[in-house]
mmCIF file of C-alpha atoms and ligand atoms in Angstrom:
data_model
loop_
_atom_site.group_PDB
_atom_site.id
_atom_site.type_symbol
_atom_site.label_atom_id
_atom_site.label_comp_id
_atom_site.label_asym_id
_atom_site.label_seq_id
_atom_site.Cartn_x
_atom_site.Cartn_y
_atom_site.Cartn_z
ATOM 1 C CA MET A 1 -58.353 -60.811 -103.929
ATOM 2 C CA THR A 2 -55.470 -58.637 -105.158
ATOM 3 C CA ILE A 3 -55.487 -57.934 -108.898
ATOM 4 C CA LEU A 4 -52.897 -56.139 -110.996
ATOM 5 C CA VAL A 5 -54.176 -54.177 -114.005
ATOM 6 C CA LEU A 6 -51.754 -53.366 -116.820
ATOM 7 C CA ASN A 7 -51.957 -51.108 -119.840
ATOM 8 C CA SER A 8 -48.873 -51.837 -121.921
ATOM 9 C CA GLY A 9 -47.952 -49.400 -124.668
ATOM 10 C CA SER A 10 -44.973 -49.484 -127.002
ATOM 11 C CA SER A 11 -42.747 -47.478 -124.649
ATOM 12 C CA SER A 12 -44.743 -47.350 -121.428
ATOM 13 C CA VAL A 13 -46.575 -49.611 -118.996
ATOM 14 C CA LYS A 14 -49.294 -48.160 -116.744
ATOM 15 C CA TYR A 15 -50.352 -50.201 -113.731
ATOM 16 C CA ARG A 16 -52.857 -50.263 -110.893
ATOM 17 C CA LEU A 17 -53.044 -52.735 -108.040
ATOM 18 C CA PHE A 18 -56.529 -53.337 -106.636
ATOM 19 C CA GLU A 19 -57.736 -55.076 -103.517
ATOM 20 C CA MET A 20 -61.078 -56.220 -104.861
ATOM 21 C CA ASN A 21 -62.563 -56.647 -101.428
ATOM 22 C CA GLY A 22 -63.884 -53.085 -101.235
ATOM 23 C CA GLU A 23 -62.449 -52.275 -104.712
ATOM 24 C CA LYS A 24 -59.611 -50.289 -103.190
ATOM 25 C CA CYS A 25 -56.780 -49.087 -105.409
ATOM 26 C CA LEU A 26 -53.638 -49.808 -103.375
ATOM 27 C CA ALA A 27 -51.067 -48.297 -105.727
ATOM 28 C CA TRP A 28 -50.691 -47.049 -109.281
ATOM 29 C CA GLY A 29 -48.051 -45.711 -111.582
ATOM 30 C CA VAL A 30 -46.305 -45.831 -114.914
ATOM 31 C CA VAL A 31 -43.010 -46.931 -116.407
ATOM 32 C CA GLU A 32 -42.063 -44.488 -119.151
ATOM 33 C CA ARG A 33 -39.487 -44.403 -121.941
ATOM 34 C CA ILE A 34 -38.929 -48.164 -122.003
ATOM 35 C CA GLY A 35 -35.864 -48.950 -124.090
ATOM 36 C CA ALA A 36 -34.714 -45.309 -124.206
ATOM 37 C CA ASN A 37 -32.414 -43.081 -122.200
ATOM 38 C CA GLY A 38 -34.102 -41.637 -119.152
ATOM 39 C CA ALA A 39 -36.446 -44.552 -118.492
ATOM 40 C CA LEU A 40 -38.448 -43.798 -115.376
ATOM 41 C CA LEU A 41 -40.859 -45.408 -112.950
ATOM 42 C CA ILE A 42 -43.372 -43.103 -111.265
ATOM 43 C CA HIS A 43 -45.192 -44.805 -108.407
ATOM 44 C CA GLN A 44 -47.928 -43.665 -106.069
ATOM 45 C CA ARG A 45 -49.340 -45.386 -103.014
ATOM 46 C CA HIS A 46 -52.908 -44.942 -101.766
ATOM 47 C CA ASP A 47 -51.696 -43.017 -98.696
ATOM 48 C CA GLY A 48 -50.056 -40.318 -100.835
ATOM 49 C CA ASP A 49 -46.495 -41.691 -100.791
ATOM 50 C CA GLN A 50 -44.865 -40.973 -104.172
ATOM 51 C CA VAL A 51 -41.580 -42.008 -105.713
ATOM 52 C CA LYS A 52 -39.762 -41.532 -109.028
ATOM 53 C CA LEU A 53 -37.032 -43.982 -109.962
ATOM 54 C CA ALA A 54 -34.731 -43.709 -112.953
ATOM 55 C CA GLY A 55 -33.328 -46.967 -114.246
ATOM 56 C CA GLU A 56 -32.136 -49.095 -117.132
ATOM 57 C CA ILE A 57 -35.464 -50.412 -118.322
ATOM 58 C CA ALA A 58 -34.618 -52.042 -121.609
ATOM 59 C CA ASP A 59 -37.849 -53.875 -122.376
ATOM 60 C CA HIS A 60 -41.318 -54.811 -121.110
ATOM 61 C CA GLN A 61 -39.900 -57.722 -119.118
ATOM 62 C CA SER A 62 -37.709 -55.448 -117.055
ATOM 63 C CA ALA A 63 -40.563 -52.900 -116.763
ATOM 64 C CA ILE A 64 -42.728 -55.595 -115.144
ATOM 65 C CA GLU A 65 -39.848 -56.559 -112.832
ATOM 66 C CA TYR A 66 -39.497 -52.889 -111.783
ATOM 67 C CA ILE A 67 -43.236 -52.676 -111.122
ATOM 68 C CA LEU A 68 -43.227 -55.853 -109.026
ATOM 69 C CA ALA A 69 -40.154 -54.662 -107.140
ATOM 70 C CA ILE A 70 -41.746 -51.334 -106.200
ATOM 71 C CA LEU A 71 -45.014 -53.027 -105.202
ATOM 72 C CA LEU A 72 -42.941 -55.251 -102.892
ATOM 73 C CA SER A 73 -40.555 -52.562 -101.666
ATOM 74 C CA PRO A 74 -40.403 -52.159 -97.876
ATOM 75 C CA ASN A 75 -40.501 -48.351 -98.184
ATOM 76 C CA HIS A 76 -42.985 -47.729 -100.980
ATOM 77 C CA GLY A 77 -44.701 -51.070 -101.498
ATOM 78 C CA VAL A 78 -48.134 -52.408 -100.644
ATOM 79 C CA ILE A 79 -47.627 -56.184 -100.684
ATOM 80 C CA ALA A 80 -45.174 -58.518 -98.967
ATOM 81 C CA ASP A 81 -45.002 -61.313 -101.524
ATOM 82 C CA ARG A 82 -45.613 -61.370 -105.274
ATOM 83 C CA GLN A 83 -47.817 -64.415 -104.751
ATOM 84 C CA GLU A 84 -50.365 -62.074 -103.183
ATOM 85 C CA ILE A 85 -51.202 -61.000 -106.753
ATOM 86 C CA LYS A 86 -53.820 -63.561 -107.736
ATOM 87 C CA ALA A 87 -54.514 -62.415 -111.294
ATOM 88 C CA VAL A 88 -53.493 -59.840 -113.894
ATOM 89 C CA GLY A 89 -55.944 -57.980 -116.136
ATOM 90 C CA HIS A 90 -54.524 -56.591 -119.377
ATOM 91 C CA ARG A 91 -55.974 -53.870 -121.554
ATOM 92 C CA VAL A 92 -55.852 -55.173 -125.126
ATOM 93 C CA VAL A 93 -56.701 -52.654 -127.814
ATOM 94 C CA HIS A 94 -57.994 -54.864 -130.616
ATOM 95 C CA GLY A 95 -59.986 -58.051 -130.272
ATOM 96 C CA GLY A 96 -61.032 -58.145 -133.937
ATOM 97 C CA GLU A 97 -64.267 -59.950 -134.764
ATOM 98 C CA LYS A 98 -63.336 -62.833 -132.498
ATOM 99 C CA PHE A 99 -63.624 -61.390 -128.990
ATOM 100 C CA SER A 100 -66.991 -60.186 -127.745
ATOM 101 C CA GLY A 101 -65.910 -60.046 -124.108
ATOM 102 C CA SER A 102 -63.030 -60.460 -121.706
ATOM 103 C CA ILE A 103 -61.270 -63.810 -121.593
ATOM 104 C CA ILE A 104 -58.664 -65.794 -119.650
ATOM 105 C CA ILE A 105 -55.511 -65.975 -121.754
ATOM 106 C CA ASP A 106 -54.443 -69.503 -122.677
ATOM 107 C CA ALA A 107 -52.283 -70.711 -125.571
ATOM 108 C CA GLU A 108 -55.176 -70.558 -128.036
ATOM 109 C CA VAL A 109 -56.159 -67.023 -127.010
ATOM 110 C CA MET A 110 -52.513 -65.993 -127.263
ATOM 111 C CA SER A 111 -52.385 -67.207 -130.837
ATOM 112 C CA GLN A 112 -55.643 -65.380 -131.643
ATOM 113 C CA LEU A 113 -54.172 -62.203 -130.140
ATOM 114 C CA HIS A 114 -51.286 -62.586 -132.558
ATOM 115 C CA ASP A 115 -53.805 -62.876 -135.389
ATOM 116 C CA CYS A 116 -55.217 -59.476 -134.352
ATOM 117 C CA ILE A 117 -51.823 -57.750 -134.727
ATOM 118 C CA GLU A 118 -52.575 -57.055 -138.383
ATOM 119 C CA LEU A 119 -55.566 -54.986 -137.298
ATOM 120 C CA ALA A 120 -53.694 -52.929 -134.671
ATOM 121 C CA PRO A 121 -49.997 -53.034 -135.561
ATOM 122 C CA LEU A 122 -49.179 -50.093 -133.282
ATOM 123 C CA HIS A 123 -50.986 -51.327 -130.173
ATOM 124 C CA ASN A 124 -51.485 -55.086 -129.971
ATOM 125 C CA PRO A 125 -47.775 -56.044 -130.117
ATOM 126 C CA ALA A 126 -47.133 -53.942 -126.991
ATOM 127 C CA ASN A 127 -50.152 -55.477 -125.239
ATOM 128 C CA ILE A 128 -48.817 -58.943 -126.097
ATOM 129 C CA LYS A 129 -45.354 -58.035 -124.778
ATOM 130 C CA GLY A 130 -46.943 -57.040 -121.464
ATOM 131 C CA ILE A 131 -48.804 -60.346 -121.259
ATOM 132 C CA GLN A 132 -45.688 -62.379 -122.080
ATOM 133 C CA ALA A 133 -43.634 -60.451 -119.517
ATOM 134 C CA CYS A 134 -46.235 -61.134 -116.808
ATOM 135 C CA LYS A 135 -46.436 -64.804 -117.706
ATOM 136 C CA ALA A 136 -42.683 -65.067 -117.247
ATOM 137 C CA ALA A 137 -42.565 -63.014 -114.040
ATOM 138 C CA MET A 138 -45.640 -64.523 -112.375
ATOM 139 C CA LYS A 139 -45.751 -68.166 -113.379
ATOM 140 C CA GLY A 140 -49.142 -69.788 -112.991
ATOM 141 C CA VAL A 141 -50.969 -66.518 -112.223
ATOM 142 C CA PRO A 142 -54.043 -66.233 -114.460
ATOM 143 C CA GLN A 143 -53.907 -63.466 -117.078
ATOM 144 C CA VAL A 144 -57.061 -61.916 -118.491
ATOM 145 C CA ALA A 145 -57.482 -59.853 -121.670
ATOM 146 C CA VAL A 146 -60.029 -57.029 -121.672
ATOM 147 C CA PHE A 147 -60.584 -55.560 -125.131
ATOM 148 C CA ASP A 148 -61.255 -51.952 -126.177
ATOM 149 C CA THR A 149 -63.301 -53.271 -129.074
ATOM 150 C CA ALA A 150 -65.433 -55.845 -127.232
ATOM 151 C CA PHE A 151 -68.265 -53.552 -126.114
ATOM 152 C CA HIS A 152 -68.924 -52.631 -129.758
ATOM 153 C CA HIS A 153 -68.940 -56.264 -130.885
ATOM 154 C CA ASP A 154 -72.715 -56.387 -131.275
ATOM 155 C CA MET A 155 -73.106 -53.374 -133.566
ATOM 156 C CA PRO A 156 -75.434 -54.272 -136.437
ATOM 157 C CA ASP A 157 -73.751 -55.032 -139.769
ATOM 158 C CA TYR A 158 -75.278 -51.988 -141.459
ATOM 159 C CA ALA A 159 -73.516 -49.811 -138.859
ATOM 160 C CA TYR A 160 -70.125 -51.477 -138.992
ATOM 161 C CA MET A 161 -69.734 -52.040 -142.736
ATOM 162 C CA TYR A 162 -67.978 -49.569 -145.036
ATOM 163 C CA GLY A 163 -69.261 -49.001 -148.547
ATOM 164 C CA LEU A 164 -66.307 -50.886 -149.998
ATOM 165 C CA PRO A 165 -66.600 -54.061 -152.086
ATOM 166 C CA TYR A 166 -67.859 -56.813 -149.771
ATOM 167 C CA ILE A 167 -65.087 -59.126 -150.899
ATOM 168 C CA LEU A 168 -62.531 -56.834 -149.223
ATOM 169 C CA TYR A 169 -64.368 -57.180 -145.924
ATOM 170 C CA LYS A 170 -64.260 -60.966 -146.286
ATOM 171 C CA LYS A 171 -60.596 -60.908 -147.319
ATOM 172 C CA TYR A 172 -59.140 -58.436 -144.807
ATOM 173 C CA ALA A 173 -61.852 -57.904 -142.137
ATOM 174 C CA VAL A 174 -61.891 -54.196 -143.041
ATOM 175 C CA ARG A 175 -64.923 -52.853 -141.165
ATOM 176 C CA ARG A 176 -65.666 -50.548 -138.261
ATOM 177 C CA TYR A 177 -64.724 -51.967 -134.840
ATOM 178 C CA GLY A 178 -64.803 -49.018 -132.437
ATOM 179 C CA PHE A 179 -62.567 -48.430 -129.415
ATOM 180 C CA HIS A 180 -62.745 -47.050 -125.835
ATOM 181 C CA GLY A 181 -65.327 -49.806 -125.246
ATOM 182 C CA THR A 182 -64.350 -50.332 -121.609
ATOM 183 C CA SER A 183 -64.950 -46.654 -120.893
ATOM 184 C CA HIS A 184 -68.262 -46.472 -122.801
ATOM 185 C CA ARG A 185 -69.480 -49.587 -120.986
ATOM 186 C CA TYR A 186 -68.482 -48.245 -117.570
ATOM 187 C CA VAL A 187 -70.009 -44.771 -117.941
ATOM 188 C CA ALA A 188 -73.223 -46.132 -119.494
ATOM 189 C CA ASP A 189 -73.680 -48.394 -116.435
ATOM 190 C CA ARG A 190 -72.922 -45.539 -114.056
ATOM 191 C CA ALA A 191 -75.333 -43.249 -115.933
ATOM 192 C CA ALA A 192 -78.149 -45.768 -115.503
ATOM 193 C CA ASN A 193 -77.274 -45.932 -111.816
ATOM 194 C CA LEU A 194 -77.273 -42.133 -111.515
ATOM 195 C CA MET A 195 -80.610 -41.911 -113.325
ATOM 196 C CA GLY A 196 -82.017 -44.649 -111.095
ATOM 197 C CA LYS A 197 -83.214 -46.682 -114.087
ATOM 198 C CA PRO A 198 -82.293 -50.103 -115.483
ATOM 199 C CA ILE A 199 -79.814 -49.751 -118.341
ATOM 200 C CA GLY A 200 -82.115 -52.019 -120.342
ATOM 201 C CA GLU A 201 -84.621 -49.146 -120.568
ATOM 202 C CA LEU A 202 -82.239 -46.380 -121.627
ATOM 203 C CA LYS A 203 -80.992 -44.829 -124.863
ATOM 204 C CA LEU A 204 -77.681 -43.121 -124.106
ATOM 205 C CA VAL A 205 -74.983 -41.298 -126.039
ATOM 206 C CA THR A 206 -71.656 -41.618 -124.254
ATOM 207 C CA CYS A 207 -68.922 -39.153 -125.248
ATOM 208 C CA HIS A 208 -65.376 -40.177 -124.261
ATOM 209 C CA LEU A 209 -63.368 -37.015 -124.921
ATOM 210 C CA GLY A 210 -59.674 -37.321 -124.067
ATOM 211 C CA ASN A 211 -56.577 -37.277 -126.248
ATOM 212 C CA GLY A 212 -58.462 -39.803 -128.314
ATOM 213 C CA CYS A 213 -62.185 -39.114 -128.628
ATOM 214 C CA SER A 214 -65.181 -41.264 -129.470
ATOM 215 C CA SER A 215 -68.924 -41.276 -128.937
ATOM 216 C CA ALA A 216 -71.148 -44.344 -128.743
ATOM 217 C CA ALA A 217 -74.854 -44.968 -129.124
ATOM 218 C CA VAL A 218 -75.730 -47.271 -126.231
ATOM 219 C CA ASN A 219 -79.219 -48.635 -126.760
ATOM 220 C CA ARG A 220 -80.500 -50.630 -123.761
ATOM 221 C CA GLY A 221 -76.933 -51.420 -122.687
ATOM 222 C CA VAL A 222 -75.696 -52.439 -126.163
ATOM 223 C CA SER A 223 -73.358 -50.310 -128.267
ATOM 224 C CA VAL A 224 -75.192 -50.045 -131.591
ATOM 225 C CA ASP A 225 -72.850 -47.525 -133.196
ATOM 226 C CA THR A 226 -69.665 -45.658 -132.394
ATOM 227 C CA THR A 227 -67.587 -42.997 -134.076
ATOM 228 C CA MET A 228 -64.211 -44.761 -134.269
ATOM 229 C CA GLY A 229 -63.913 -47.293 -137.046
ATOM 230 C CA PHE A 230 -61.360 -49.705 -138.454
ATOM 231 C CA THR A 231 -58.779 -47.628 -136.607
ATOM 232 C CA PRO A 232 -59.068 -44.989 -133.871
ATOM 233 C CA VAL A 233 -58.760 -42.225 -136.508
ATOM 234 C CA GLU A 234 -62.408 -42.061 -137.601
ATOM 235 C CA GLY A 235 -65.139 -39.919 -136.097
ATOM 236 C CA LEU A 236 -64.660 -36.992 -133.737
ATOM 237 C CA LEU A 237 -61.881 -34.442 -134.049
ATOM 238 C CA MET A 238 -59.055 -35.390 -131.658
ATOM 239 C CA GLY A 239 -55.833 -33.959 -130.241
ATOM 240 C CA THR A 240 -53.770 -34.849 -133.312
ATOM 241 C CA ARG A 241 -56.096 -37.111 -135.366
ATOM 242 C CA THR A 242 -58.379 -35.929 -138.145
ATOM 243 C CA GLY A 243 -61.535 -37.812 -137.261
ATOM 244 C CA ASP A 244 -63.925 -38.088 -140.232
ATOM 245 C CA LEU A 245 -62.246 -37.256 -143.527
ATOM 246 C CA ASP A 246 -63.131 -37.783 -147.164
ATOM 247 C CA VAL A 247 -60.681 -40.540 -148.090
ATOM 248 C CA ALA A 248 -60.394 -39.071 -151.563
ATOM 249 C CA ALA A 249 -59.113 -35.825 -149.989
ATOM 250 C CA LEU A 250 -56.250 -37.804 -148.484
ATOM 251 C CA LEU A 251 -55.501 -39.468 -151.818
ATOM 252 C CA TYR A 252 -55.506 -36.032 -153.453
ATOM 253 C CA LEU A 253 -53.090 -34.652 -150.842
ATOM 254 C CA MET A 254 -50.793 -37.657 -151.196
ATOM 255 C CA GLY A 255 -50.542 -36.800 -154.879
ATOM 256 C CA ARG A 256 -50.110 -33.052 -154.462
ATOM 257 C CA GLU A 257 -47.619 -33.280 -151.584
ATOM 258 C CA GLU A 258 -45.935 -36.350 -153.073
ATOM 259 C CA ILE A 259 -46.068 -38.255 -149.815
ATOM 260 C CA GLY A 260 -46.151 -41.997 -149.284
ATOM 261 C CA LEU A 261 -48.082 -44.238 -146.913
ATOM 262 C CA THR A 262 -45.893 -43.608 -143.870
ATOM 263 C CA GLU A 263 -46.130 -39.833 -144.154
ATOM 264 C CA ALA A 264 -49.847 -39.956 -144.891
ATOM 265 C CA ASN A 265 -50.364 -42.105 -141.815
ATOM 266 C CA SER A 266 -48.391 -39.650 -139.737
ATOM 267 C CA LEU A 267 -50.356 -36.713 -141.232
ATOM 268 C CA ILE A 268 -53.766 -38.063 -140.210
ATOM 269 C CA ASN A 269 -52.622 -39.470 -136.823
ATOM 270 C CA LYS A 270 -50.037 -37.024 -135.511
ATOM 271 C CA HIS A 271 -50.327 -33.653 -137.219
ATOM 272 C CA SER A 272 -54.043 -33.081 -137.587
ATOM 273 C CA GLY A 273 -56.978 -32.512 -135.221
ATOM 274 C CA LEU A 274 -56.828 -29.715 -132.644
ATOM 275 C CA GLN A 275 -53.071 -29.390 -133.201
ATOM 276 C CA GLY A 276 -53.250 -29.224 -136.980
ATOM 277 C CA ILE A 277 -56.171 -26.794 -137.118
ATOM 278 C CA SER A 278 -55.042 -24.426 -134.357
ATOM 279 C CA GLY A 279 -51.281 -24.576 -134.829
ATOM 280 C CA VAL A 280 -51.295 -23.979 -131.062
ATOM 281 C CA SER A 281 -51.540 -27.288 -129.231
ATOM 282 C CA ASN A 282 -53.210 -30.669 -129.045
ATOM 283 C CA ASP A 283 -54.184 -29.876 -125.453
ATOM 284 C CA MET A 284 -57.743 -28.648 -124.983
ATOM 285 C CA ARG A 285 -56.759 -26.413 -122.035
ATOM 286 C CA GLU A 286 -54.440 -24.406 -124.283
ATOM 287 C CA ILE A 287 -56.962 -24.351 -127.130
ATOM 288 C CA GLU A 288 -59.601 -22.925 -124.776
ATOM 289 C CA ALA A 289 -57.250 -20.288 -123.378
ATOM 290 C CA GLU A 290 -56.155 -19.161 -126.846
ATOM 291 C CA ALA A 291 -59.698 -19.226 -128.225
ATOM 292 C CA LEU A 292 -60.887 -17.012 -125.360
ATOM 293 C CA SER A 293 -58.128 -14.535 -126.043
ATOM 294 C CA GLY A 294 -59.222 -14.238 -129.668
ATOM 295 C CA HIS A 295 -56.938 -16.682 -131.510
ATOM 296 C CA HIS A 296 -58.940 -17.390 -134.657
ATOM 297 C CA ARG A 297 -57.626 -20.876 -135.429
ATOM 298 C CA ALA A 298 -57.882 -22.008 -131.808
ATOM 299 C CA LEU A 299 -61.529 -20.920 -131.798
ATOM 300 C CA LEU A 300 -62.077 -22.715 -135.107
ATOM 301 C CA ALA A 301 -60.569 -25.914 -133.636
ATOM 302 C CA LEU A 302 -62.805 -25.635 -130.562
ATOM 303 C CA ASN A 303 -65.894 -25.028 -132.696
ATOM 304 C CA MET A 304 -65.089 -27.933 -135.020
ATOM 305 C CA PHE A 305 -64.510 -30.212 -132.027
ATOM 306 C CA CYS A 306 -67.848 -29.375 -130.391
ATOM 307 C CA TYR A 307 -69.812 -29.342 -133.641
ATOM 308 C CA ARG A 308 -68.821 -32.924 -134.340
ATOM 309 C CA VAL A 309 -69.734 -34.060 -130.827
ATOM 310 C CA LYS A 310 -73.146 -32.411 -131.286
ATOM 311 C CA LYS A 311 -73.633 -33.814 -134.776
ATOM 312 C CA TYR A 312 -73.117 -37.359 -133.533
ATOM 313 C CA ILE A 313 -75.490 -36.849 -130.589
ATOM 314 C CA GLY A 314 -78.173 -36.003 -133.146
ATOM 315 C CA ALA A 315 -77.175 -38.871 -135.419
ATOM 316 C CA TYR A 316 -77.273 -41.384 -132.581
ATOM 317 C CA ALA A 317 -80.630 -40.126 -131.318
ATOM 318 C CA ALA A 318 -81.868 -40.929 -134.835
ATOM 319 C CA ALA A 319 -80.077 -44.298 -134.876
ATOM 320 C CA MET A 320 -81.686 -45.318 -131.562
ATOM 321 C CA GLY A 321 -85.071 -43.717 -132.249
ATOM 322 C CA GLY A 322 -84.809 -41.607 -129.097
ATOM 323 C CA LEU A 323 -82.519 -40.307 -126.401
ATOM 324 C CA ASP A 324 -82.650 -40.385 -122.596
ATOM 325 C CA GLY A 325 -79.177 -39.251 -121.600
ATOM 326 C CA ILE A 326 -75.858 -37.824 -122.764
ATOM 327 C CA VAL A 327 -72.706 -38.688 -120.820
ATOM 328 C CA PHE A 328 -69.442 -36.738 -120.906
ATOM 329 C CA THR A 329 -66.235 -38.447 -119.775
ATOM 330 C CA GLY A 330 -62.458 -38.437 -120.409
ATOM 331 C CA GLY A 331 -60.083 -35.556 -119.603
ATOM 332 C CA ILE A 332 -62.013 -33.066 -121.773
ATOM 333 C CA GLY A 333 -65.510 -34.431 -121.135
ATOM 334 C CA GLU A 334 -65.004 -34.423 -117.358
ATOM 335 C CA ASN A 335 -63.290 -31.037 -117.099
ATOM 336 C CA SER A 336 -64.272 -28.724 -119.931
ATOM 337 C CA ALA A 337 -67.465 -26.782 -119.221
ATOM 338 C CA ILE A 338 -67.193 -24.909 -122.511
ATOM 339 C CA VAL A 339 -66.972 -28.121 -124.556
ATOM 340 C CA ARG A 340 -70.060 -29.549 -122.821
ATOM 341 C CA GLN A 341 -71.919 -26.292 -123.388
ATOM 342 C CA LYS A 342 -71.037 -25.891 -127.053
ATOM 343 C CA SER A 343 -71.665 -29.587 -127.755
ATOM 344 C CA THR A 344 -75.221 -29.488 -126.403
ATOM 345 C CA GLU A 345 -76.450 -25.985 -127.306
ATOM 346 C CA GLY A 346 -79.197 -25.924 -129.909
ATOM 347 C CA LEU A 347 -80.349 -29.440 -128.990
ATOM 348 C CA GLU A 348 -83.379 -28.178 -127.035
ATOM 349 C CA PHE A 349 -85.621 -29.556 -129.791
ATOM 350 C CA LEU A 350 -84.477 -33.025 -128.693
ATOM 351 C CA GLY A 351 -85.267 -32.315 -125.026
ATOM 352 C CA VAL A 352 -81.669 -31.454 -124.108
ATOM 353 C CA SER A 353 -81.132 -28.427 -121.867
ATOM 354 C CA LEU A 354 -77.853 -27.670 -120.095
ATOM 355 C CA ASP A 355 -77.806 -25.783 -116.790
ATOM 356 C CA VAL A 356 -75.014 -23.288 -117.399
ATOM 357 C CA ALA A 357 -74.316 -22.665 -113.698
ATOM 358 C CA LYS A 358 -74.237 -26.367 -112.731
ATOM 359 C CA ASN A 359 -72.075 -27.067 -115.742
ATOM 360 C CA GLN A 360 -69.447 -24.578 -114.543
ATOM 361 C CA VAL A 361 -68.966 -26.317 -111.181
ATOM 362 C CA LEU A 362 -65.676 -28.207 -111.008
ATOM 363 C CA SER A 363 -66.095 -31.588 -109.364
ATOM 364 C CA LYS A 364 -64.769 -35.133 -109.526
ATOM 365 C CA ASP A 365 -68.221 -36.527 -108.696
ATOM 366 C CA GLU A 366 -70.749 -38.149 -111.010
ATOM 367 C CA ARG A 367 -73.357 -35.466 -111.600
ATOM 368 C CA PHE A 368 -76.207 -34.039 -113.663
ATOM 369 C CA VAL A 369 -75.527 -30.740 -115.446
ATOM 370 C CA ASP A 370 -78.960 -30.283 -117.041
ATOM 371 C CA THR A 371 -81.967 -28.211 -116.035
ATOM 372 C CA GLY A 372 -83.950 -31.339 -115.240
ATOM 373 C CA SER A 373 -84.685 -31.676 -118.953
ATOM 374 C CA ARG A 374 -86.231 -34.801 -120.439
ATOM 375 C CA VAL A 375 -82.821 -35.834 -121.759
ATOM 376 C CA ARG A 376 -80.385 -35.871 -118.842
ATOM 377 C CA ILE A 377 -76.837 -34.539 -119.310
ATOM 378 C CA MET A 378 -74.269 -36.215 -117.074
ATOM 379 C CA VAL A 379 -70.577 -35.906 -116.250
ATOM 380 C CA ILE A 380 -69.158 -39.247 -115.169
ATOM 381 C CA PRO A 381 -65.435 -39.794 -114.517
ATOM 382 C CA THR A 382 -64.361 -42.923 -116.340
ATOM 383 C CA ASN A 383 -62.543 -45.799 -114.644
ATOM 384 C CA GLU A 384 -61.336 -48.256 -117.249
ATOM 385 C CA GLU A 385 -58.878 -49.911 -114.867
ATOM 386 C CA LEU A 386 -61.641 -50.790 -112.424
ATOM 387 C CA VAL A 387 -63.649 -52.418 -115.237
ATOM 388 C CA ILE A 388 -60.585 -54.470 -116.183
ATOM 389 C CA ALA A 389 -60.101 -55.497 -112.534
ATOM 390 C CA ARG A 390 -63.791 -56.435 -112.193
ATOM 391 C CA ASP A 391 -63.794 -58.494 -115.386
ATOM 392 C CA THR A 392 -60.624 -60.227 -114.214
ATOM 393 C CA LEU A 393 -62.165 -61.032 -110.843
ATOM 394 C CA LEU A 394 -65.307 -62.331 -112.508
ATOM 395 C CA LEU A 395 -63.318 -64.678 -114.761
ATOM 396 C CA VAL A 396 -60.805 -66.004 -112.247
ATOM 397 C CA GLY A 397 -62.760 -65.485 -109.025
HETATM 398 P P1 ADP B 401 -56.068 -39.917 -122.565
HETATM 399 O O1 ADP B 401 -57.004 -40.077 -123.709
HETATM 400 O O2 ADP B 401 -54.628 -39.904 -122.964
HETATM 401 O O3 ADP B 401 -56.388 -40.790 -121.356
HETATM 402 P P2 ADP B 401 -57.238 -37.797 -120.992
HETATM 403 O O4 ADP B 401 -58.532 -38.510 -120.868
HETATM 404 O O5 ADP B 401 -56.441 -37.551 -119.762
HETATM 405 O O6 ADP B 401 -56.294 -38.416 -122.078
HETATM 406 O O7 ADP B 401 -57.550 -36.372 -121.666
HETATM 407 C C1 ADP B 401 -56.555 -35.477 -122.038
HETATM 408 C C2 ADP B 401 -57.240 -34.203 -122.522
HETATM 409 O O8 ADP B 401 -58.005 -33.650 -121.443
HETATM 410 C C3 ADP B 401 -56.277 -33.108 -122.957
HETATM 411 O O9 ADP B 401 -56.712 -32.539 -124.187
HETATM 412 C C4 ADP B 401 -56.412 -32.085 -121.857
HETATM 413 O O10 ADP B 401 -56.210 -30.801 -122.335
HETATM 414 C C5 ADP B 401 -57.854 -32.260 -121.452
HETATM 415 N N1 ADP B 401 -58.120 -31.654 -120.151
HETATM 416 C C6 ADP B 401 -57.663 -32.026 -118.936
HETATM 417 N N2 ADP B 401 -58.065 -31.130 -117.987
HETATM 418 C C7 ADP B 401 -58.801 -30.194 -118.632
HETATM 419 C C8 ADP B 401 -59.497 -29.017 -118.217
HETATM 420 N N3 ADP B 401 -59.516 -28.625 -116.947
HETATM 421 N N4 ADP B 401 -60.140 -28.292 -119.164
HETATM 422 C C9 ADP B 401 -60.111 -28.679 -120.458
HETATM 423 N N5 ADP B 401 -59.483 -29.754 -120.904
HETATM 424 C C10 ADP B 401 -58.831 -30.517 -120.018
#
């Protein structure tokens, strides 16, 4: 069965087309700058063929039409008829308290997705636009929603509640939700496979370190805590987001700098994190290079980043009452040896011991980078799109 996976953002749509028989990715790409000058489709086929097309791509509807056209194109395409696409899986950022797993989108689900907009005003509207565009372009083809929040749905209440008046939770559903759930779920499963043990016997900390970063405590296959909260700002230090912050410090700064809600939101989301601390970049490769050449603030940013990853590994070992494995994934987790080293050093008392030489090896494979220590340290490339395709197949198959 051929399944299209879509990740619709406010100005971009990423796509992957899978043949699920053999789980082969036939083609992938992205439409960028939707609605702006210089809109572009970048498309790659499994055999290495690549193409970039500039075009007038005014909205998500025309982005989907461009994607379908390139998938069908005689020169660059991989299918002969759009009816070959039997289902579409959509990444949806926020499923609120309602969605504990992936679901086929019908009218009722669509209305519930609209209800979740309040919780993710920056993300869910774009996800919904992508779904609506596909419904119009591929009439009758089942659409499935796969939520970033769903894997964390079963966190215990004492982990997801904030210390705010309970009435505000009841009124506005302000609580911790967590994100990156598809990635945490995927790498936890792969880690169990790599360790050769049932996931139901394992206590894992999964660290998804990319532009956005979060860790999760995965106890016997269930996410029991995670670092992101009501929004993806909480927790680890990120490219441009603060991570954990005393909320009163923000209130203080709003007063001193005389800034309003919009600027405060931009401060904690776009001007903080690695970028804000270092003044160099939000990109870990540049932070590492500058830190190594003695740039004080770049080194501080790197140290803060790794310290928080380590702190949460310890916290989650306590939360789960033990630890069997630590997983690194995402652009930084998969590629940065120094981040993995700094984030695990000093944890020998927990049974964690990194093999410095193994850790240095660059590879795209799933692998152990420990010394054979009691707690295994693993690098596992994430594959959120494949999880979305599998969930879609399971629901429509
Ligand atoms: P996103 O969260 O947008 O999917 P990625 O998972 O691709 O992002 O991660 C992007 C981050 O990965 C950037 O900070 C980038 O610097 C970092 N990264 C990619 N390659 C390396 C590398 N070789 N060494 C260190 N960091 C890297």
